[in-house]
Coordinates of C-alpha atoms in Angstrom, one line a residue:
M605 CA 30.1 156.9 163.5
P606 CA 26.7 157.4 162.4
N607 CA 23.8 157.6 163.9
L608 CA 23.0 154.2 163.6
K609 CA 19.7 152.2 163.5
P610 CA 19.1 149.5 165.7
T611 CA 18.6 146.2 163.6
K612 CA 19.7 142.3 164.0
G613 CA 23.2 141.8 164.4
K614 CA 24.4 145.9 166.2
L615 CA 24.8 146.3 169.0
L616 CA 24.0 148.0 171.9
I617 CA 26.5 150.0 173.5
A618 CA 25.1 151.4 177.3
E619 CA 26.0 154.9 177.3
P620 CA 28.1 155.9 180.4
S621 CA 24.7 157.9 181.6
I622 CA 23.1 154.9 183.1
L623 CA 25.9 154.6 185.5
N624 CA 22.8 153.2 188.4
D625 CA 21.2 150.8 186.1
S626 CA 22.6 147.2 187.6
S627 CA 20.7 145.0 184.8
F628 CA 23.0 147.2 181.9
N629 CA 25.7 149.6 183.5
R630 CA 28.7 149.3 180.9
S631 CA 26.6 146.4 178.7
I632 CA 27.3 145.9 175.4
I633 CA 24.0 144.0 174.3
L634 CA 23.8 141.5 170.7
I635 CA 20.9 142.1 169.0
T636 CA 19.7 139.0 168.0
E637 CA 15.8 139.7 166.8
H638 CA 14.2 143.3 166.4
S639 CA 11.2 144.3 164.7
E640 CA 8.2 147.2 164.9
N641 CA 6.4 145.2 167.7
N642 CA 10.1 144.4 169.3
S643 CA 13.5 143.7 170.7
V644 CA 15.8 141.0 172.0
G645 CA 19.3 140.4 172.7
F646 CA 22.3 139.0 174.6
I647 CA 24.1 141.4 177.1
F648 CA 28.0 139.9 176.1
N649 CA 30.1 141.7 178.1
K650 CA 29.0 140.1 181.6
P651 CA 30.3 136.5 182.6
L652 CA 29.2 135.1 186.0
N653 CA 30.6 132.9 188.3
F654 CA 29.4 129.5 186.5
T655 CA 29.8 127.3 183.7
I656 CA 27.3 125.3 181.1
N657 CA 28.2 122.2 183.3
D658 CA 27.1 123.9 187.3
L659 CA 23.8 124.4 185.5
L660 CA 23.5 121.0 183.6
P661 CA 25.8 118.4 185.1
E662 CA 25.2 115.8 182.3
I663 CA 27.7 118.3 179.9
N664 CA 30.9 118.2 180.4
A665 CA 32.3 121.8 179.3
D666 CA 33.6 125.0 181.5
F667 CA 32.1 127.8 179.7
T668 CA 31.6 130.5 181.5
I669 CA 28.0 131.4 180.9
Y670 CA 26.4 135.4 181.2
Q671 CA 24.2 137.6 182.1
G672 CA 21.7 137.9 179.3
G673 CA 19.7 140.3 180.8
P674 CA 16.9 140.9 183.2
V675 CA 14.1 138.5 181.5
E676 CA 13.4 135.0 182.0
Q677 CA 16.3 134.7 183.9
D678 CA 15.9 131.3 184.7
N679 CA 16.3 129.7 181.2
L680 CA 19.4 129.6 179.3
Y681 CA 19.8 130.9 175.9
F682 CA 23.0 130.6 173.4
V683 CA 24.5 132.4 170.3
H684 CA 27.2 130.9 168.0
Q685 CA 29.0 131.4 165.0
V686 CA 28.7 127.1 163.8
P687 CA 25.3 126.9 162.4
E688 CA 26.6 124.0 160.8
L689 CA 26.6 122.2 163.9
I690 CA 24.0 123.4 165.3
P691 CA 20.6 122.6 162.9
D692 CA 17.6 124.9 163.8
S693 CA 19.6 128.0 164.9
K694 CA 18.2 131.2 163.7
V695 CA 20.4 133.8 161.9
V696 CA 21.4 136.8 163.3
N697 CA 24.2 138.5 160.0
N698 CA 26.9 138.3 159.5
G699 CA 27.6 134.7 160.7
I700 CA 25.8 134.5 164.0
Y701 CA 23.2 132.7 164.7
W702 CA 21.2 132.0 168.1
G703 CA 19.2 128.7 169.1
G704 CA 19.2 125.9 167.3
N705 CA 18.8 121.5 168.5
F706 CA 20.1 121.6 172.2
E707 CA 20.6 117.4 171.8
T708 CA 22.9 118.0 169.4
L709 CA 24.9 121.1 171.1
K710 CA 24.7 119.0 174.0
N711 CA 26.4 116.0 171.9
L712 CA 28.9 118.0 170.6
L713 CA 29.9 119.8 174.0
N714 CA 30.8 116.4 175.2
N715 CA 32.6 115.1 172.6
N716 CA 34.5 118.8 173.1
L717 CA 33.5 119.6 168.8
L718 CA 33.5 123.0 170.2
Q719 CA 35.9 125.8 171.3
K720 CA 34.7 128.4 173.3
N721 CA 34.6 131.5 170.8
D722 CA 32.4 129.5 168.6
I723 CA 29.3 130.1 171.5
R724 CA 27.9 131.7 174.1
F725 CA 25.6 130.9 177.5
F726 CA 23.8 133.5 179.0
L727 CA 20.8 133.0 181.3
G728 CA 18.2 135.4 180.8
Y729 CA 17.7 137.9 177.9
S730 CA 16.9 141.9 177.4
G731 CA 13.7 142.4 175.7
W732 CA 12.0 145.6 175.0
E733 CA 8.4 146.2 173.7
K734 CA 7.1 148.3 170.8
N735 CA 8.2 151.9 170.7
Q736 CA 10.9 151.2 174.3
L737 CA 13.8 150.4 172.3
I738 CA 13.5 153.2 170.5
D739 CA 12.3 155.6 173.5
E740 CA 15.3 154.4 175.2
I741 CA 17.8 154.9 172.4
N742 CA 16.5 158.6 172.0
T743 CA 16.4 159.1 175.7
K744 CA 20.7 158.5 175.2
S745 CA 20.5 155.5 177.1
W746 CA 22.3 153.4 174.2
F747 CA 23.9 154.5 171.1
I748 CA 24.3 151.5 168.6
S749 CA 27.3 150.5 166.6
E750 CA 28.6 147.9 164.1
N751 CA 29.4 144.4 165.4
D752 CA 32.1 142.9 164.8
S753 CA 32.0 138.9 165.6
E754 CA 35.7 138.3 166.5
D755 CA 35.1 141.1 169.3
I756 CA 32.1 139.7 170.9
F757 CA 33.3 136.7 170.7
A758 CA 37.1 136.9 172.5
E759 CA 37.6 135.6 176.2
N760 CA 38.6 138.7 176.9
D761 CA 35.1 141.1 176.9
M762 CA 36.3 142.8 180.3
F763 CA 37.7 145.6 177.9
L764 CA 34.6 145.9 174.9
W765 CA 32.7 148.1 176.6
R766 CA 35.5 150.6 176.8
K767 CA 37.1 149.3 173.2
K768 CA 33.6 150.8 172.0
L769 CA 33.7 153.9 173.5
I770 CA 37.1 154.7 172.6
Q771 CA 36.1 153.9 168.5
K772 CA 32.7 156.1 169.4
G773 CA 35.3 158.7 169.8
G774 CA 35.1 162.7 171.5
D775 CA 33.4 162.6 175.4
Y776 CA 33.4 159.1 175.3
K777 CA 36.8 158.3 175.7
L778 CA 37.6 159.9 178.4
W779 CA 34.0 157.8 180.1
A780 CA 36.1 154.9 178.8
N781 CA 39.4 155.5 181.3
A782 CA 36.8 156.1 184.1
P783 CA 36.4 154.0 187.1
S784 CA 33.5 150.8 187.2
D785 CA 32.5 153.3 190.4
V786 CA 32.9 156.8 189.3
T787 CA 32.1 157.6 193.0
L788 CA 35.6 156.4 194.0
N789 CA 37.0 158.3 191.5

């Protein structure tokens, strides 16, 4: 896999070397914004143990909430593939959008007009200041991967980190099969 640059729509894959980072260990982050001044993304493979209805009882839907990152964890965010249904969405790329009109979204959810693979909800986000993300990539905390939106919106996201390591190849294949807690090995 060639060395890619961080851009909107790319994936940040946590390097195996950040095992002790509770927020980002084995994370897959979709970059939704990237400029010379900052970067924003959402962790796509860390489901939490509650649903949108648990947070907002007026929404009659059981969509899982994900840990988006360590910043502003008291705010709800969403990334989706249905901009034709949710006005005011911001384009990420390749048919992926984030945000949009929340009242419209609530109506769509309450009327069962969205599928679980159309949208993902997050508490918090992952953010980096100027040069911070580039520094972390250079110090081998992350590598960048192309994004296949079918992968990141799949219901079985527990194996996504492993899949991306296998795709990267080399020594990464060894880490792909390591247990979550390597001290137990």
